[in-house]
CSV table of C-alpha atoms and ligand atoms in Angstrom, one decimal:
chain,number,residue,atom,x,y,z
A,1,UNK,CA,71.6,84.0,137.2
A,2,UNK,CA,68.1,82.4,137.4
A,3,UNK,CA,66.7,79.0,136.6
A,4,UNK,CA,64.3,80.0,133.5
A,5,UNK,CA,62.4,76.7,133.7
A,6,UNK,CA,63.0,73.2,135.7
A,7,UNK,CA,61.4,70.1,135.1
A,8,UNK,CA,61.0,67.1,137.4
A,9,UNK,CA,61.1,63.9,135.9
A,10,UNK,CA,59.4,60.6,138.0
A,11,UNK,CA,61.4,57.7,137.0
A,12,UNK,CA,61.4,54.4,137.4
A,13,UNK,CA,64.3,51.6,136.9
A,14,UNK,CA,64.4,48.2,137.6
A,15,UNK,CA,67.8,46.9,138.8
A,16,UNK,CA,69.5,43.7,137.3
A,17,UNK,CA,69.2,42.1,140.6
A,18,UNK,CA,67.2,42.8,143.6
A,19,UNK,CA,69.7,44.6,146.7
A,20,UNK,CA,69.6,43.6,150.1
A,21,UNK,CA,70.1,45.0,153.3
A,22,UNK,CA,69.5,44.7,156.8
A,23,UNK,CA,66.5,47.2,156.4
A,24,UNK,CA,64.7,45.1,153.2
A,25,UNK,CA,64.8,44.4,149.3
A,26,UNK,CA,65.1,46.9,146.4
A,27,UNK,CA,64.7,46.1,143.0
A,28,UNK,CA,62.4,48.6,141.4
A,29,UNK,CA,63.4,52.1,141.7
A,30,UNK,CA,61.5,55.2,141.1
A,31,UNK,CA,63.0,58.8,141.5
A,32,UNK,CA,63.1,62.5,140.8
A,33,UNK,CA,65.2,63.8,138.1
A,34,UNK,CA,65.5,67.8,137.8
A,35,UNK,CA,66.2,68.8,134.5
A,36,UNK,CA,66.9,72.7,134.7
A,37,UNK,CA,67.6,75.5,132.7
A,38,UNK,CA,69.3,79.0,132.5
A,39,UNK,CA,68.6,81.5,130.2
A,40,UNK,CA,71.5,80.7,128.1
A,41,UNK,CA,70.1,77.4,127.6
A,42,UNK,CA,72.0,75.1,129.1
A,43,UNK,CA,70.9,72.3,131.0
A,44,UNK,CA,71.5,71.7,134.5
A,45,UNK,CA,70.8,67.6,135.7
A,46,UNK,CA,70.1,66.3,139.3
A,47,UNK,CA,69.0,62.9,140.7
A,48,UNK,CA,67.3,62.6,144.2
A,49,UNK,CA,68.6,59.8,145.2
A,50,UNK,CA,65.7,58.5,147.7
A,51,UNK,CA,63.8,55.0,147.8
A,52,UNK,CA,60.5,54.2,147.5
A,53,UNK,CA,59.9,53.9,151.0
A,54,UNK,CA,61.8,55.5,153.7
A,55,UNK,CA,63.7,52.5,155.3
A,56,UNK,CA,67.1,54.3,154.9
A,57,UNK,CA,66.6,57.6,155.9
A,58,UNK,CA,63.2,59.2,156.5
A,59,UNK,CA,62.6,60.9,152.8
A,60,UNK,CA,61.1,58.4,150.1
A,61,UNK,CA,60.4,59.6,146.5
A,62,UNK,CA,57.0,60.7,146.5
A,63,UNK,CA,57.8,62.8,149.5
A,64,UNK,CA,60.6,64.4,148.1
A,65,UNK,CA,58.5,64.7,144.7
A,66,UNK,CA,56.0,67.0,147.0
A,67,UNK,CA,58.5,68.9,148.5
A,68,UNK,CA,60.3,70.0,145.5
A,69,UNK,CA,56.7,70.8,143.9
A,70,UNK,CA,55.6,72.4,146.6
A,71,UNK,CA,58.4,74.5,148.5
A,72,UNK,CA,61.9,74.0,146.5
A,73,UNK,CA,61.2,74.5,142.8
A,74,UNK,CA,58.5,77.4,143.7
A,75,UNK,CA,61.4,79.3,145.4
A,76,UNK,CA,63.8,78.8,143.5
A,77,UNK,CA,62.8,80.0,140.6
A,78,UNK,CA,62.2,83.4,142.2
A,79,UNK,CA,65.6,83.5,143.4
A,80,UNK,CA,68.5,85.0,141.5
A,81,UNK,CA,71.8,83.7,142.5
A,82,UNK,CA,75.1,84.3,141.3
A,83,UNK,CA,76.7,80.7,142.8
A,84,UNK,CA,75.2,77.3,144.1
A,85,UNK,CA,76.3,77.8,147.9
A,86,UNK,CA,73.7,80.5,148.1
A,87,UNK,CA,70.7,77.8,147.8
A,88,UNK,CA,72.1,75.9,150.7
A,89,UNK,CA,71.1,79.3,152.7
A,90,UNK,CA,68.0,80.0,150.3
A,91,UNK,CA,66.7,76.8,151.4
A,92,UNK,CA,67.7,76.5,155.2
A,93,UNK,CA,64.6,77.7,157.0
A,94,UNK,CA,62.8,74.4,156.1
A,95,UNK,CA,64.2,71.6,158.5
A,96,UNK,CA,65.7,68.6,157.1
A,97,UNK,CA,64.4,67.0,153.3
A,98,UNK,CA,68.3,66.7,152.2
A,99,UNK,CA,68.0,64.7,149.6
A,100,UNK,CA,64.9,66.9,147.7
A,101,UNK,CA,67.5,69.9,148.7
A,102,UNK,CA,70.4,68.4,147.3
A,103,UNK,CA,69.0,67.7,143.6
A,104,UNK,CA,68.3,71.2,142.7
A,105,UNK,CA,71.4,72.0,144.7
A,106,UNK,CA,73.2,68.8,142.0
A,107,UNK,CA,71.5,70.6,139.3
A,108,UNK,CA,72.9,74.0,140.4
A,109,UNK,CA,76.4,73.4,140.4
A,110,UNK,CA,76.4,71.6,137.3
A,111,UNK,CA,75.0,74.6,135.3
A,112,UNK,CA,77.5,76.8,137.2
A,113,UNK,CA,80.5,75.0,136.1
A,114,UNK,CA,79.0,74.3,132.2
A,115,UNK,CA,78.6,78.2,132.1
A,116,UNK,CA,82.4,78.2,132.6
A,117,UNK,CA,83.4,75.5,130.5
A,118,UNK,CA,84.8,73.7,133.3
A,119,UNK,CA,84.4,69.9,134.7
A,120,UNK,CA,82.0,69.8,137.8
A,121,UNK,CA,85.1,68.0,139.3
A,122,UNK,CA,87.2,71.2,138.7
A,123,UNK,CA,84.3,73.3,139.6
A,124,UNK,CA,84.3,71.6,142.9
A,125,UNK,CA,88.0,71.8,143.8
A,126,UNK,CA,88.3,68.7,142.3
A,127,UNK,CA,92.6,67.6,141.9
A,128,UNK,CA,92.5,64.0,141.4
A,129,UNK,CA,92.2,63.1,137.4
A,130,UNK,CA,90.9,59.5,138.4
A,131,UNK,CA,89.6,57.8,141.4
A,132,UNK,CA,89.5,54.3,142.6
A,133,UNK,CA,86.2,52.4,142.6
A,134,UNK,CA,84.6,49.4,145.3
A,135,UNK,CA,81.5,47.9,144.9
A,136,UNK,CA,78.6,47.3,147.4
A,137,UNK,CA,76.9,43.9,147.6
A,138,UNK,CA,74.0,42.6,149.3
A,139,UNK,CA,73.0,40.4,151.8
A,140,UNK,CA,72.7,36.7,149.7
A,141,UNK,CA,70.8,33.7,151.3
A,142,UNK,CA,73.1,31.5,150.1
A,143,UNK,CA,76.6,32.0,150.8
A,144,UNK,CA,77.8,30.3,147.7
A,145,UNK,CA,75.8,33.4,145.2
A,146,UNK,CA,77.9,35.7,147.8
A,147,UNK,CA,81.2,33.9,147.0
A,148,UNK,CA,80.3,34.1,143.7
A,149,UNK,CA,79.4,37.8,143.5
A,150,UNK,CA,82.8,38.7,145.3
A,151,UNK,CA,84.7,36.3,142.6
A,152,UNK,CA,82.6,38.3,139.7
A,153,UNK,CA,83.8,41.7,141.5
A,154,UNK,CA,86.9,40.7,142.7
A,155,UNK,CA,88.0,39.4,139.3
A,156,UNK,CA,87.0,43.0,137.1
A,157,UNK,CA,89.3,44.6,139.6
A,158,UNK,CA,87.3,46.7,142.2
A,159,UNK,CA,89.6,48.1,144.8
A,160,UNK,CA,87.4,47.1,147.9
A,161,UNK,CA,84.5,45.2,148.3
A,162,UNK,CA,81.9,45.9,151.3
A,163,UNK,CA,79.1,43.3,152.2
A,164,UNK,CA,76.0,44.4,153.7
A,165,UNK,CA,75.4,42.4,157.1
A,166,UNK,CA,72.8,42.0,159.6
A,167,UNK,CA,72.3,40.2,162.5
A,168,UNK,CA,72.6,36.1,161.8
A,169,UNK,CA,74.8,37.1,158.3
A,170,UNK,CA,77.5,38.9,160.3
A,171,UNK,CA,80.6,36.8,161.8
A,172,UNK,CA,79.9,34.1,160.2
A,173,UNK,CA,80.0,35.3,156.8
A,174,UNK,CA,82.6,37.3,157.4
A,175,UNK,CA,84.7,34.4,158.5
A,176,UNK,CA,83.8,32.3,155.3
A,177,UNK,CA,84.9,35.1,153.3
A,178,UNK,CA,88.5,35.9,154.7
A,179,UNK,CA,89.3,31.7,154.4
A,180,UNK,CA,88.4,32.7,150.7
A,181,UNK,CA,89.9,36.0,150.6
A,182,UNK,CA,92.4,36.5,153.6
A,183,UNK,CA,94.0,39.5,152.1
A,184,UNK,CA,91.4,41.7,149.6
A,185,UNK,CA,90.7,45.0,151.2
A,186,UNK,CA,87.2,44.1,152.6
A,187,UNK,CA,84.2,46.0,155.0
A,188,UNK,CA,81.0,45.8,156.1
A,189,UNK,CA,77.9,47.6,156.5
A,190,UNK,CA,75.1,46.9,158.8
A,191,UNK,CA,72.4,49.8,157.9
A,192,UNK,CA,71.8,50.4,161.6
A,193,UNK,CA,70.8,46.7,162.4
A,194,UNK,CA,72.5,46.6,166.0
A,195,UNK,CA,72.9,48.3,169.4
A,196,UNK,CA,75.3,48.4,172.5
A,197,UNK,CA,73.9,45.0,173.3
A,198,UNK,CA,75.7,43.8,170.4
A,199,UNK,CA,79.4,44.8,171.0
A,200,UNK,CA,80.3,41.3,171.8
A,201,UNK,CA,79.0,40.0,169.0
A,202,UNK,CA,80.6,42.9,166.9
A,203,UNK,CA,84.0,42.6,168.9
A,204,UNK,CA,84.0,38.8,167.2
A,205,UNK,CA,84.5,41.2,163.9
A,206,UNK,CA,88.1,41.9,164.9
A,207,UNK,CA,90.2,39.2,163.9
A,208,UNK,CA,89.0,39.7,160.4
A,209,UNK,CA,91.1,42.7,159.3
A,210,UNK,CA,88.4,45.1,158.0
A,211,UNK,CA,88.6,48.5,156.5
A,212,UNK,CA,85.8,49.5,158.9
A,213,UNK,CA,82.5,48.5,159.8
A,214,UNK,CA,79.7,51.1,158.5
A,215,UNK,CA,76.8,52.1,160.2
A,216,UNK,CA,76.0,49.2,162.9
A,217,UNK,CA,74.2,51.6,165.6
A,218,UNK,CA,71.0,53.5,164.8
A,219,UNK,CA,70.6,56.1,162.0
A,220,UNK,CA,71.1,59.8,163.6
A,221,UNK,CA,72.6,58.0,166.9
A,222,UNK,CA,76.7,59.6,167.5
A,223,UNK,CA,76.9,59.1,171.6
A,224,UNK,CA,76.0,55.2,171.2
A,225,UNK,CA,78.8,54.8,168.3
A,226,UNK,CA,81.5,56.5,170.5
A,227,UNK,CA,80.8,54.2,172.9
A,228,UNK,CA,81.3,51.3,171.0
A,229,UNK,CA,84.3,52.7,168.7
A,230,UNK,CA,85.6,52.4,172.3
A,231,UNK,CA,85.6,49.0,172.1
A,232,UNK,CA,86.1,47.8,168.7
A,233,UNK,CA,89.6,48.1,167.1
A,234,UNK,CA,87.6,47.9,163.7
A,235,UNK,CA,87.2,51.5,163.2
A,236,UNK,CA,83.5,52.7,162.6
A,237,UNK,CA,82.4,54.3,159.2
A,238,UNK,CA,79.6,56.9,159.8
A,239,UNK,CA,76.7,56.9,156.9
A,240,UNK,CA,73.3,57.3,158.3
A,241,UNK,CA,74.5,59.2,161.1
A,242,UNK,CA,75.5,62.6,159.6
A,243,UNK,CA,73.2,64.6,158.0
A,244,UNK,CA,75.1,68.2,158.6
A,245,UNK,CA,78.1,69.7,158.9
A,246,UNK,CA,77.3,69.6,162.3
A,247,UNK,CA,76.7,65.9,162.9
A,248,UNK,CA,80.0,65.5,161.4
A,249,UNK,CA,82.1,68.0,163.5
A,250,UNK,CA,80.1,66.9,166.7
A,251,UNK,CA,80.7,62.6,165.5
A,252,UNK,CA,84.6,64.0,165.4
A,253,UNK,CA,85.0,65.7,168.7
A,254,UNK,CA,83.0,62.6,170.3
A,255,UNK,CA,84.8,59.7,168.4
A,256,UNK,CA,81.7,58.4,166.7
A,257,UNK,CA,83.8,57.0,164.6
A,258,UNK,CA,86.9,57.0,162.1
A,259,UNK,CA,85.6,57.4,158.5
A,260,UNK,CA,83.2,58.9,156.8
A,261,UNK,CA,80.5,58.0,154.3
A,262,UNK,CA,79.8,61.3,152.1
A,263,UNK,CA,76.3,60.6,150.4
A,264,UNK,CA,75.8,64.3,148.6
A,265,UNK,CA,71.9,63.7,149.2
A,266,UNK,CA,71.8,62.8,152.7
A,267,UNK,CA,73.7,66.3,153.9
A,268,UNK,CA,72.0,68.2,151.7
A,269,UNK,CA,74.1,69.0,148.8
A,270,UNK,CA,77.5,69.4,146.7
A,271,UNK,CA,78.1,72.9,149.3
A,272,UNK,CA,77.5,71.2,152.0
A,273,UNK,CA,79.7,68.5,151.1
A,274,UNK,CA,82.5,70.7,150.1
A,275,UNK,CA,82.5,72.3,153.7
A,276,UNK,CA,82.6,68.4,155.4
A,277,UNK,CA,84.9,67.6,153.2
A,278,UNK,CA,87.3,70.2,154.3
A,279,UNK,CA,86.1,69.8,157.8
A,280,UNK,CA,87.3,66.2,157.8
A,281,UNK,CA,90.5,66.9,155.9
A,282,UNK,CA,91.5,69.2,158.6
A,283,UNK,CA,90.8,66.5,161.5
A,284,UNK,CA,92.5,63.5,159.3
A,285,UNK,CA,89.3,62.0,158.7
A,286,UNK,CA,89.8,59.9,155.9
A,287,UNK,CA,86.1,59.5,153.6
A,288,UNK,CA,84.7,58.0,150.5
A,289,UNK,CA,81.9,58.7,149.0
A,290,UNK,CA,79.2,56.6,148.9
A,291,UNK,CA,75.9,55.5,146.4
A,292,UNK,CA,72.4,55.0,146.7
A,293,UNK,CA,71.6,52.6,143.6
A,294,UNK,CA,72.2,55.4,141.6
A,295,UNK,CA,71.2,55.8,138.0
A,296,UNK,CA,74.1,57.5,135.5
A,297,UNK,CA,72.7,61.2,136.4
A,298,UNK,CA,73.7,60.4,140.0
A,299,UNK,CA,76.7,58.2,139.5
A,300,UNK,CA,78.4,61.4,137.4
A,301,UNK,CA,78.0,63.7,140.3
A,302,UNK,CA,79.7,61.0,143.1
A,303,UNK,CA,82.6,60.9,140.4
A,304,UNK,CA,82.7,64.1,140.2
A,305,UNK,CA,82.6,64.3,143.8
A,306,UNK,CA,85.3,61.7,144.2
A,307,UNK,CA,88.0,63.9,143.0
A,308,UNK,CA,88.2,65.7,145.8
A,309,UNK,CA,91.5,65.7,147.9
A,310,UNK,CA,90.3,63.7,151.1
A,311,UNK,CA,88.0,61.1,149.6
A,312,UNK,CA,91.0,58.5,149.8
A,313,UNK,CA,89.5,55.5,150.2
A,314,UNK,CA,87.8,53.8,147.4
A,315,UNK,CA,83.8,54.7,146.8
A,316,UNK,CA,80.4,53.0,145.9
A,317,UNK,CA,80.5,54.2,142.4
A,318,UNK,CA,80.3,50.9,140.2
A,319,UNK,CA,79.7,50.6,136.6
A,320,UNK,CA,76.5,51.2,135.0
A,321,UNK,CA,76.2,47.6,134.6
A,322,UNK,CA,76.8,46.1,137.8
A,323,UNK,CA,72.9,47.8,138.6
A,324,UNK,CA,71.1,48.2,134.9
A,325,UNK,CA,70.5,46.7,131.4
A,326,UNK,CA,70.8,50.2,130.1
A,327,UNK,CA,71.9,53.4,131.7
A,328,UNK,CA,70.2,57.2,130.7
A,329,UNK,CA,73.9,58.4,130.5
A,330,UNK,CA,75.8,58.0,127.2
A,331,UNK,CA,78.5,57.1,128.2
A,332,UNK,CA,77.7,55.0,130.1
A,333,UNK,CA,80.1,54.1,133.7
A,334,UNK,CA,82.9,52.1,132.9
A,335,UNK,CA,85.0,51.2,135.6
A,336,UNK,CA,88.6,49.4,134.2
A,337,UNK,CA,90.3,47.4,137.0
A,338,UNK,CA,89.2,49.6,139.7
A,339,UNK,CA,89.7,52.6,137.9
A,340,UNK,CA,87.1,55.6,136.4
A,341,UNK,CA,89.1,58.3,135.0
A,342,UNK,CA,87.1,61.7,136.3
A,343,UNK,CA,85.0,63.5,133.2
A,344,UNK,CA,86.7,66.7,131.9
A,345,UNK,CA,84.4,67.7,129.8
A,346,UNK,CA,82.1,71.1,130.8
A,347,UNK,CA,79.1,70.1,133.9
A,348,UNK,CA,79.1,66.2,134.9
A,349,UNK,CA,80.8,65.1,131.8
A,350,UNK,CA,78.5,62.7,130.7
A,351,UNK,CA,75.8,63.1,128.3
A,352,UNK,CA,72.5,62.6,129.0
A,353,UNK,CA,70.0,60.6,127.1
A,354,UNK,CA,66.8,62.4,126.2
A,355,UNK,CA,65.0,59.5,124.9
A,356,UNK,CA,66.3,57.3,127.5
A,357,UNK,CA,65.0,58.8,130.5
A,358,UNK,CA,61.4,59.8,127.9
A,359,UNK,CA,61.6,55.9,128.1
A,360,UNK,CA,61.7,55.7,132.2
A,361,UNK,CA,59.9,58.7,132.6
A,362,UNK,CA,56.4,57.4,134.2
A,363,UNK,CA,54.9,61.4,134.4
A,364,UNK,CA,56.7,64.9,134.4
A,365,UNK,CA,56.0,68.5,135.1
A,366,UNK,CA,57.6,71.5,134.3
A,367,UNK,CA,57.9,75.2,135.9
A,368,UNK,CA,58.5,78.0,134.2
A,369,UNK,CA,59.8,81.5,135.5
A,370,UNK,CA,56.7,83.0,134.5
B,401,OSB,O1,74.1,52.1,153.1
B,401,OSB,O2,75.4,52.6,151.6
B,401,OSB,C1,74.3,52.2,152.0
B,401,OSB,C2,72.2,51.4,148.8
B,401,OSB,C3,71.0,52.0,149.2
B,401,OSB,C4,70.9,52.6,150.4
B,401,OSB,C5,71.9,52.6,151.3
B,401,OSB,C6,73.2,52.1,151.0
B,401,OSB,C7,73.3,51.4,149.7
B,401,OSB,C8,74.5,50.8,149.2
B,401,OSB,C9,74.7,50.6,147.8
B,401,OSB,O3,75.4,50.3,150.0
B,401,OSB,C10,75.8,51.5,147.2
B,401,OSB,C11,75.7,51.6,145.7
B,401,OSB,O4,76.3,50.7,145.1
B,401,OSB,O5,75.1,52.5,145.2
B,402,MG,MG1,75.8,52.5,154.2
């Protein structure tokens, strides 16, 4: 099949509440959504799930916007293909840009399955029917609004909640919440904000009985974390670390860490994912997959994601609500108790909403084969 015509969509959303981590404050969101279509007609949706500066990970929206206009939409459209894993190859001579990769790759797989008639989730290997659900929250300057966003989260029945620390909001707050909550199942995330001089400090993280601890070394870095896995009995969660199939067989073999964080965008897309995935499964790597202040375009492809055999532990894919007024998704996310059942309807299983995203849509440009 070819893509007859693909349009990219520059949106932007503003979030409820602003989101803190240790790398800044997000509350506006713009990003790319790839709206593309075979020549049966259907349509094929992807979000890029980058920023609007490239604090997390080196790709921000603008620069994926040029790279798809430039190099990934231009070659695709030339290139027939009969299923999604061949893009992963089509697009391997150009070095890194995972996340502009991984939309078209997004929007790919879920015209492939919606030309079967089959779920993403199925087309993907998919066996669980529904999937348990945490939620993410930010770094709070007041510990009494933190408290108070765990109660609110804690009380509509998310199976694990995972605070974003930094250094100064680490022990501390994690103390304050166990005499709160001694029992819920409970992590955190530090977005890269320490290094080896920290592993007393982090050793002080122990007592507290948490899932994991994601991220605390720098982004890309696997020798430093094996080194400190050494000395923490927290195990380490990798998420900024692996960008490959690579990173993630060479963060095994070295003891980077325990678990892993699969973000579809950051290695570069659903066939990528499918070969960690089985990768990990193999070496009794438990994972979960993870969100990037996804709108609903997004959010369907994690869930989707989700049902896959060896994402055991619960994932960052929270209602619609817990980030927007209004989702471009009909339906929209509804998590009950912890719960999302996985969409069995034909592609990602949600609908989306033309004259919702017209409404977010600051410009646009379409391709066409010819
Ligand atoms: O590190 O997992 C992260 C959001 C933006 C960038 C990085 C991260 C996050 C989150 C939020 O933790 C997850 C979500 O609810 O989408
Ligand atoms: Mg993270």
């Amino acid at each position: 099949m070819k893509f007859q015509e693909i349009t990219m969509h520059k949106v932007s959303m503003r979030m409820k509440n602003p989101f803190t981590t240790s790398f800044g404050t997000e509350q506006d969101r713009s990003f790319v959504i790839i709206e593309a279509i075979d020549e049966l007609g259907n349509i094929g949706w992807g979000e890029c799930v980058t920023s609007d500066s490239p604090l997390y990970i080196e790709e921000f929206t603008d620069g994926s916007w040029v790279m798809l206009e430039q190099f990934l939409v231009p070659l695709v459209l030339k290139h027939e293909w009969e299923h999604p894993d061949e893009l992963a190859d089509l697009f391997s001579p150009f070095k890194r840009n995972n996340l502009a990769k991984a939309v078209i790759d997004a929007a790919a797989w879920d015209i492939y399955a919606k030309r079967q008639g089959i779920s993403l989730a199925d087309a993907l290997g998919g066996t669980k029917k529904e999937i348990e659900v945490g939620v993410s929250l930010g770094i709070e300057d007041d510990m009494e609004k933190l408290l108070t966003n765990i109660k609110e989260k804690v009380d509509e029945g998310y199976k694990r909640i995972k605070v974003k620390i930094k250094p100064g909001k680490d022990v501390e707050v994690v103390k304050e919440i166990r005499e709160h909550y001694p029992a819920i199942p409970l992590m955190v995330d530090a977005n890269s904000a320490y290094t080896l001089d920290d592993i007393d400090l982090l050793k002080q993280l122990d007592p507290y009985n948490l899932m994991m601890i994601e991220q605390p070394l720098t982004a890309g870095d696997l020798i430093d974390h094996a080194e400190l896995q050494k000395h923490l009995e927290t195990p380490i969660c990798l998420d900024e670390s692996i960008h490959s199939y690579d990173d993630a067989r060479k963060a095994i073999q070295l003891g980077s860490g325990k678990i892993i964080n699969m973000k579809v965008g950051r290695v570069g897309g659903l066939s990528i994912m499918k070969k960690i995935h089985d990768l990990c499964e193999e070496a009794d790597i438990p994972m979960w997959c993870g969100g990037m202040l996804e709108s609903g375009i997004g959010r369907a492809h994690n869930i989707a994601v989700t049902s896959l055999a060896n994402f055991t532990l619960p994932g960052d894919t929270a209602s619609s609500s817990r980030y927007w007024h209004e989702d471009i998704i009909e339906p929209e996310v509804l998590v009950h108790n912890g719960i999302l059942q996985v969409p069995s309807e034909p592609g990602i299983g949600y609908n989306v909403s033309h004259e919702k995203l017209a409404k977010y849509t600051i410009y646009k440009k379409t391709f066409n084969l010819n």
